[in-house]
Every structure is written in structure tokens, then in C-alpha cells.
mmCIF file of C-alpha atoms in Angstrom:
data_model
loop_
_atom_site.group_PDB
_atom_site.id
_atom_site.type_symbol
_atom_site.label_atom_id
_atom_site.label_comp_id
_atom_site.label_asym_id
_atom_site.label_seq_id
_atom_site.Cartn_x
_atom_site.Cartn_y
_atom_site.Cartn_z
ATOM 1 C CA GLY A 6 -106.034 27.262 -197.941
ATOM 2 C CA ASN A 7 -107.861 27.503 -194.612
ATOM 3 C CA SER A 8 -111.634 26.951 -194.404
ATOM 4 C CA VAL A 9 -114.558 26.678 -192.135
ATOM 5 C CA THR A 10 -117.752 24.692 -192.856
ATOM 6 C CA GLN A 11 -120.656 24.691 -190.505
ATOM 7 C CA MET A 12 -124.339 23.423 -190.964
ATOM 8 C CA GLU A 13 -126.768 25.597 -192.614
ATOM 9 C CA GLY A 14 -129.629 27.129 -190.961
ATOM 10 C CA PRO A 15 -131.978 28.171 -190.056
ATOM 11 C CA VAL A 16 -132.134 25.874 -187.056
ATOM 12 C CA THR A 17 -135.529 26.261 -185.262
ATOM 13 C CA LEU A 18 -136.043 24.621 -181.634
ATOM 14 C CA SER A 19 -138.105 24.545 -178.533
ATOM 15 C CA GLU A 20 -137.291 26.162 -175.223
ATOM 16 C CA GLU A 21 -134.930 23.805 -173.353
ATOM 17 C CA ALA A 22 -134.286 21.637 -176.278
ATOM 18 C CA PHE A 23 -130.643 20.066 -176.832
ATOM 19 C CA LEU A 24 -128.559 22.308 -179.365
ATOM 20 C CA THR A 25 -125.844 21.213 -181.651
ATOM 21 C CA ILE A 26 -124.294 23.125 -184.511
ATOM 22 C CA ASN A 27 -121.688 21.181 -186.392
ATOM 23 C CA CYS A 28 -118.305 23.114 -187.539
ATOM 24 C CA THR A 29 -115.728 21.620 -189.255
ATOM 25 C CA TYR A 30 -112.310 23.277 -190.359
ATOM 26 C CA THR A 31 -109.635 22.624 -192.804
ATOM 27 C CA ALA A 32 -106.258 24.260 -191.685
ATOM 28 C CA THR A 33 -102.441 23.885 -191.949
ATOM 29 C CA GLY A 34 -100.597 23.952 -188.780
ATOM 30 C CA TYR A 35 -102.702 24.222 -185.314
ATOM 31 C CA PRO A 36 -105.219 27.160 -185.737
ATOM 32 C CA SER A 37 -107.109 28.443 -182.884
ATOM 33 C CA LEU A 38 -110.870 27.929 -183.049
ATOM 34 C CA PHE A 39 -113.928 30.174 -181.987
ATOM 35 C CA TRP A 40 -117.724 30.302 -182.070
ATOM 36 C CA TYR A 41 -118.911 33.835 -182.246
ATOM 37 C CA VAL A 42 -122.720 35.173 -181.838
ATOM 38 C CA GLN A 43 -124.473 37.855 -183.287
ATOM 39 C CA TYR A 44 -127.709 38.925 -181.883
ATOM 40 C CA PRO A 45 -130.014 41.114 -184.307
ATOM 41 C CA GLY A 46 -128.720 44.407 -185.163
ATOM 42 C CA GLU A 47 -125.470 43.914 -183.337
ATOM 43 C CA GLY A 48 -121.830 43.126 -184.100
ATOM 44 C CA LEU A 49 -120.060 39.953 -183.326
ATOM 45 C CA GLN A 50 -119.424 38.613 -179.792
ATOM 46 C CA LEU A 51 -116.905 36.152 -178.890
ATOM 47 C CA LEU A 52 -118.770 33.190 -177.513
ATOM 48 C CA LEU A 53 -115.746 30.934 -176.685
ATOM 49 C CA LYS A 54 -112.883 29.691 -178.060
ATOM 50 C CA ALA A 55 -110.127 26.910 -177.835
ATOM 51 C CA THR A 56 -106.239 26.993 -178.699
ATOM 52 C CA LYS A 57 -105.310 23.542 -178.782
ATOM 53 C CA ALA A 58 -106.233 20.192 -179.266
ATOM 54 C CA ASP A 59 -108.712 18.514 -176.776
ATOM 55 C CA ASP A 60 -109.287 21.984 -175.254
ATOM 56 C CA LYS A 61 -113.148 23.014 -174.112
ATOM 57 C CA GLY A 62 -114.282 26.279 -174.612
ATOM 58 C CA SER A 63 -117.439 27.148 -172.452
ATOM 59 C CA ASN A 64 -119.544 30.107 -171.701
ATOM 60 C CA LYS A 65 -123.106 30.664 -170.947
ATOM 61 C CA GLY A 66 -124.012 27.025 -170.804
ATOM 62 C CA PHE A 67 -122.588 26.416 -174.612
ATOM 63 C CA GLU A 68 -119.607 24.371 -175.029
ATOM 64 C CA ALA A 69 -117.387 23.016 -177.923
ATOM 65 C CA THR A 70 -114.239 20.631 -177.948
ATOM 66 C CA TYR A 71 -111.399 21.304 -180.192
ATOM 67 C CA ARG A 72 -111.134 17.846 -182.184
ATOM 68 C CA LYS A 73 -107.939 17.445 -183.975
ATOM 69 C CA GLU A 74 -108.285 13.704 -185.264
ATOM 70 C CA THR A 75 -111.804 15.002 -186.635
ATOM 71 C CA THR A 76 -111.015 18.405 -187.649
ATOM 72 C CA SER A 77 -114.259 19.418 -185.731
ATOM 73 C CA PHE A 78 -115.026 22.056 -183.151
ATOM 74 C CA HIS A 79 -119.159 21.291 -182.485
ATOM 75 C CA LEU A 80 -120.885 23.832 -180.638
ATOM 76 C CA GLU A 81 -123.533 22.226 -177.999
ATOM 77 C CA LYS A 82 -126.094 23.334 -175.134
ATOM 78 C CA GLY A 83 -128.158 21.428 -173.364
ATOM 79 C CA SER A 84 -130.920 23.543 -172.689
ATOM 80 C CA VAL A 85 -131.635 26.457 -175.161
ATOM 81 C CA GLN A 86 -133.683 29.735 -174.178
ATOM 82 C CA VAL A 87 -135.153 31.897 -176.214
ATOM 83 C CA SER A 88 -132.416 34.495 -175.726
ATOM 84 C CA ASP A 89 -130.003 32.632 -177.405
ATOM 85 C CA SER A 90 -131.894 33.076 -180.704
ATOM 86 C CA ALA A 91 -129.184 34.667 -182.825
ATOM 87 C CA VAL A 92 -126.749 33.788 -185.754
ATOM 88 C CA TYR A 93 -123.662 31.734 -184.393
ATOM 89 C CA PHE A 94 -120.668 31.674 -186.633
ATOM 90 C CA CYS A 95 -117.393 29.060 -186.320
ATOM 91 C CA ALA A 96 -114.095 30.564 -187.252
ATOM 92 C CA LEU A 97 -110.597 29.968 -187.027
ATOM 93 C CA SER A 98 -107.474 31.932 -186.553
ATOM 94 C CA ASP A 99 -104.196 30.532 -188.052
ATOM 95 C CA ARG A 100 -101.293 32.020 -185.853
ATOM 96 C CA SER A 101 -99.176 32.215 -189.133
ATOM 97 C CA SER A 102 -101.605 34.725 -190.631
ATOM 98 C CA ALA A 103 -101.507 37.725 -188.505
ATOM 99 C CA SER A 104 -104.263 36.843 -186.875
ATOM 100 C CA LYS A 105 -106.738 36.727 -189.761
ATOM 101 C CA ILE A 106 -109.753 35.032 -188.953
ATOM 102 C CA ILE A 107 -111.623 32.899 -191.244
ATOM 103 C CA PHE A 108 -115.400 32.599 -190.763
ATOM 104 C CA GLY A 109 -118.034 30.014 -191.454
ATOM 105 C CA SER A 110 -120.984 30.929 -193.156
ATOM 106 C CA GLY A 111 -123.280 31.333 -190.005
ATOM 107 C CA THR A 112 -126.056 29.330 -188.877
ATOM 108 C CA ARG A 113 -129.284 31.014 -187.616
ATOM 109 C CA LEU A 114 -130.798 29.872 -184.710
ATOM 110 C CA SER A 115 -134.537 30.592 -183.418
ATOM 111 C CA ILE A 116 -135.860 29.193 -180.298
ATOM 112 C CA ARG A 117 -139.370 28.895 -179.613
ATOM 113 C CA PRO A 118 -140.973 29.616 -176.160
ATOM 114 C CA GLY B 7 -111.999 45.739 -170.984
ATOM 115 C CA ALA B 8 -111.179 45.281 -174.747
ATOM 116 C CA VAL B 9 -113.932 47.503 -176.171
ATOM 117 C CA VAL B 10 -114.067 48.503 -179.710
ATOM 118 C CA SER B 11 -116.374 51.170 -181.033
ATOM 119 C CA GLN B 12 -117.610 52.282 -184.329
ATOM 120 C CA HIS B 13 -118.979 55.647 -185.463
ATOM 121 C CA PRO B 14 -121.472 55.991 -187.046
ATOM 122 C CA SER B 15 -123.726 53.161 -186.122
ATOM 123 C CA TRP B 16 -125.761 53.491 -189.540
ATOM 124 C CA VAL B 17 -125.514 56.239 -192.276
ATOM 125 C CA ILE B 18 -127.622 57.089 -195.128
ATOM 126 C CA CYS B 19 -125.654 58.844 -198.333
ATOM 127 C CA LYS B 20 -126.595 59.449 -201.927
ATOM 128 C CA SER B 21 -124.757 57.788 -204.694
ATOM 129 C CA GLY B 22 -121.410 59.599 -205.630
ATOM 130 C CA THR B 23 -120.517 60.975 -202.196
ATOM 131 C CA SER B 24 -117.893 59.507 -199.671
ATOM 132 C CA VAL B 25 -118.590 58.083 -196.226
ATOM 133 C CA LYS B 26 -116.200 57.779 -193.139
ATOM 134 C CA ILE B 27 -116.478 55.128 -190.554
ATOM 135 C CA GLU B 28 -114.281 55.322 -187.606
ATOM 136 C CA CYS B 29 -113.047 52.459 -185.520
ATOM 137 C CA ARG B 30 -111.819 53.031 -182.132
ATOM 138 C CA SER B 31 -110.222 50.732 -179.438
ATOM 139 C CA LEU B 32 -111.391 52.245 -176.143
ATOM 140 C CA ASP B 33 -109.431 50.652 -173.691
ATOM 141 C CA PHE B 34 -106.346 48.864 -175.298
ATOM 142 C CA GLN B 35 -103.860 49.720 -178.064
ATOM 143 C CA ALA B 36 -104.627 48.158 -181.516
ATOM 144 C CA THR B 37 -101.469 47.399 -183.359
ATOM 145 C CA THR B 38 -103.601 45.605 -185.920
ATOM 146 C CA MET B 39 -107.159 46.496 -187.106
ATOM 147 C CA PHE B 40 -109.338 44.697 -189.572
ATOM 148 C CA TRP B 41 -112.083 45.528 -191.855
ATOM 149 C CA TYR B 42 -114.995 43.296 -192.604
ATOM 150 C CA ARG B 43 -118.255 43.501 -194.857
ATOM 151 C CA GLN B 44 -121.348 41.470 -194.343
ATOM 152 C CA PHE B 45 -124.158 41.265 -196.572
ATOM 153 C CA PRO B 46 -127.647 40.226 -195.289
ATOM 154 C CA LYS B 47 -127.786 36.710 -193.805
ATOM 155 C CA GLN B 48 -124.269 36.051 -195.092
ATOM 156 C CA SER B 49 -121.069 35.481 -193.157
ATOM 157 C CA LEU B 50 -118.152 38.247 -192.877
ATOM 158 C CA MET B 51 -115.674 38.799 -195.474
ATOM 159 C CA LEU B 52 -112.267 40.399 -194.678
ATOM 160 C CA MET B 53 -111.840 43.355 -196.830
ATOM 161 C CA ALA B 54 -108.287 44.477 -195.408
ATOM 162 C CA THR B 55 -105.829 44.423 -192.689
ATOM 163 C CA SER B 56 -104.356 47.533 -191.179
ATOM 164 C CA ASN B 57 -101.170 48.010 -189.175
ATOM 165 C CA GLU B 58 -100.764 51.077 -187.091
ATOM 166 C CA GLY B 59 -98.639 53.508 -189.276
ATOM 167 C CA SER B 60 -98.362 51.151 -192.425
ATOM 168 C CA LYS B 61 -100.383 50.883 -195.517
ATOM 169 C CA ALA B 62 -103.189 48.573 -195.333
ATOM 170 C CA THR B 63 -103.250 45.148 -196.994
ATOM 171 C CA TYR B 64 -106.262 44.523 -198.982
ATOM 172 C CA GLU B 65 -107.666 41.370 -199.651
ATOM 173 C CA GLN B 66 -108.013 39.798 -203.563
ATOM 174 C CA GLY B 67 -110.936 41.532 -205.031
ATOM 175 C CA VAL B 68 -111.093 44.692 -202.876
ATOM 176 C CA GLU B 69 -110.551 48.063 -204.130
ATOM 177 C CA LYS B 70 -107.884 49.981 -202.433
ATOM 178 C CA ASP B 71 -108.922 53.279 -204.165
ATOM 179 C CA LYS B 72 -112.368 52.871 -203.356
ATOM 180 C CA PHE B 73 -112.014 51.977 -199.600
ATOM 181 C CA LEU B 74 -109.374 53.927 -198.053
ATOM 182 C CA ILE B 75 -108.132 52.725 -194.877
ATOM 183 C CA ASN B 76 -105.859 54.684 -192.515
ATOM 184 C CA HIS B 77 -104.689 53.659 -189.061
ATOM 185 C CA ALA B 78 -102.960 56.635 -187.939
ATOM 186 C CA SER B 79 -102.871 55.888 -184.048
ATOM 187 C CA LEU B 80 -102.813 52.872 -181.866
ATOM 188 C CA THR B 81 -106.758 53.394 -181.037
ATOM 189 C CA LEU B 82 -108.200 54.362 -184.315
ATOM 190 C CA SER B 83 -108.699 53.520 -187.786
ATOM 191 C CA THR B 84 -110.843 54.860 -190.421
ATOM 192 C CA LEU B 85 -112.689 53.310 -193.609
ATOM 193 C CA THR B 86 -113.631 55.765 -196.282
ATOM 194 C CA VAL B 87 -116.187 54.674 -198.916
ATOM 195 C CA THR B 88 -115.270 56.945 -202.124
ATOM 196 C CA SER B 89 -117.983 57.723 -204.849
ATOM 197 C CA ALA B 90 -120.408 55.140 -203.036
ATOM 198 C CA HIS B 91 -122.737 53.225 -205.053
ATOM 199 C CA PRO B 92 -125.996 51.466 -203.990
ATOM 200 C CA GLU B 93 -124.189 48.124 -204.441
ATOM 201 C CA ASP B 94 -121.891 49.156 -201.583
ATOM 202 C CA SER B 95 -124.902 49.247 -199.130
ATOM 203 C CA SER B 96 -123.918 46.724 -196.450
ATOM 204 C CA PHE B 97 -122.886 46.115 -192.822
ATOM 205 C CA TYR B 98 -119.303 47.152 -192.387
ATOM 206 C CA ILE B 99 -117.651 45.664 -189.119
ATOM 207 C CA CYS B 100 -114.175 46.476 -187.765
ATOM 208 C CA SER B 101 -112.075 44.527 -185.309
ATOM 209 C CA ALA B 102 -108.922 45.383 -183.384
ATOM 210 C CA ALA B 103 -106.252 43.096 -181.966
ATOM 211 C CA GLY B 104 -103.331 44.168 -179.772
ATOM 212 C CA GLY B 105 -101.297 43.858 -176.475
ATOM 213 C CA LEU B 106 -101.005 40.382 -175.175
ATOM 214 C CA ALA B 107 -104.176 38.873 -176.954
ATOM 215 C CA VAL B 108 -102.781 39.580 -180.089
ATOM 216 C CA HIS B 109 -104.208 36.469 -181.778
ATOM 217 C CA GLU B 110 -107.583 37.663 -180.472
ATOM 218 C CA GLN B 111 -109.767 40.108 -182.267
ATOM 219 C CA TYR B 112 -112.246 42.320 -180.422
ATOM 220 C CA PHE B 113 -115.330 43.547 -182.793
ATOM 221 C CA GLY B 114 -116.918 46.675 -182.798
ATOM 222 C CA PRO B 115 -120.782 46.706 -183.023
ATOM 223 C CA GLY B 116 -120.903 47.251 -187.044
ATOM 224 C CA THR B 117 -121.997 50.413 -189.088
ATOM 225 C CA ARG B 118 -124.708 49.773 -191.676
ATOM 226 C CA LEU B 119 -124.140 51.776 -194.763
ATOM 227 C CA THR B 120 -127.393 52.479 -197.081
ATOM 228 C CA VAL B 121 -126.539 54.573 -200.444
ATOM 229 C CA THR B 122 -129.371 55.760 -202.169
#
């Protein structure tokens, strides 16, 4: 079945450091890929998405490229801020499954001032 | 646009009682709504999918008689936790999909349920 695997946290970085959170997926067909962010005590917010191979999703300085050949969708940001501290979830949606979203386990990111 | 609200944001109830959680799409018609459960420091687990006017489809292992889902209109779905027990304490999150963005879900802020 479909699944998402992302790097385990927690990840702790200093402000202005470069961020990479790895995500790989297993799916039949051509899923859409997402990164969601969950700030403390809040629900999920869509951070970015990509719907086909080689698409790059971007938002708030974060980027991720849909790599079909490596089945990956790694999240990157060139210079993180304290306000980026949150839990990040990689996810996929199989178009054939009525929009059901499958989430990775989440990666907790903490940024030190 | 695409705002989803949940009510209440948190609730404490006694063991054996029932609790209803509402999920509303405020500015679009949600043909499909989803209910998730999230344990502390864990990922979201899909509990059930509901389409307006029809019975919900529950994921394997989710008791449909315990977690009653009603999707009576295109803007409202409710989750009722019946005869709640402490192990039902969790963060419940709904999402809604509809309109042109049928493959994109918009998430509510979540409801924290504590059963004492």
C-alpha cells in the first residue's frame, strides 16, 4: 500500500542554518505530495504541495521538489528562523482514493536563537 | 478562503459520557469530510471519511458504534464519541474537501478531548 517515510526528529538547528527534512514515499500511480506544518497547539496548515513529477512547491522560503525517480520530496529552507519551530509532516494523496491523505510520522524542528 | 472551524477547541468530560465535536467549512461546500486522531507526538491517523448525505466509511480498527459521524449538510460534519473512556483522550482533527480543489483537504484547528 501507499506509505510515507520521513526522517525522525527532533531536529535542532541554530537560526539561519540550512534545513533539510528528508521524505520518501511508496505509491502506485501518480500521487500528489504535500508538506504540512503544525505549530504548537494548532491544527495542520498546508505548507506546500506538488502534483506531478519535477514540480517544485514553495512557500515562506521552504521548497520541495517532486522526484519520481527517487520517490522523494525533501523539504529545504536556506535560512531558518525561530518562528519555523514546529512539527512538519510529509504526506501524499492518491487521486484514486477519494482524496485520502497518508501522513508521515512527523519531524519536530526546534530552532535556537 | 477555504476555512474550516471546529468546536469546541477543547473539552473535558467524565468517563462514560458522550461528547460531540463539530466541524464546519465556513466558505466552501465540503462534499467530503475527514476525521483524524492524533496522539501526543505522533502522526495523524485517519479514522473515517464522510460524504454529505451518506454513511461514513471507517478505517480498519475504528469502532463505528463508538465514533458516530454525521455529515448532514455540505458545511457541517459531527463526530460523537460515545461512552468515552480515558483512552479516547486525544487530539481530534477534521478536514474538508470540495469544490474545484477536490483533491486538497483543508484542516480544522483540532479539538483536544480529555476524558477523566
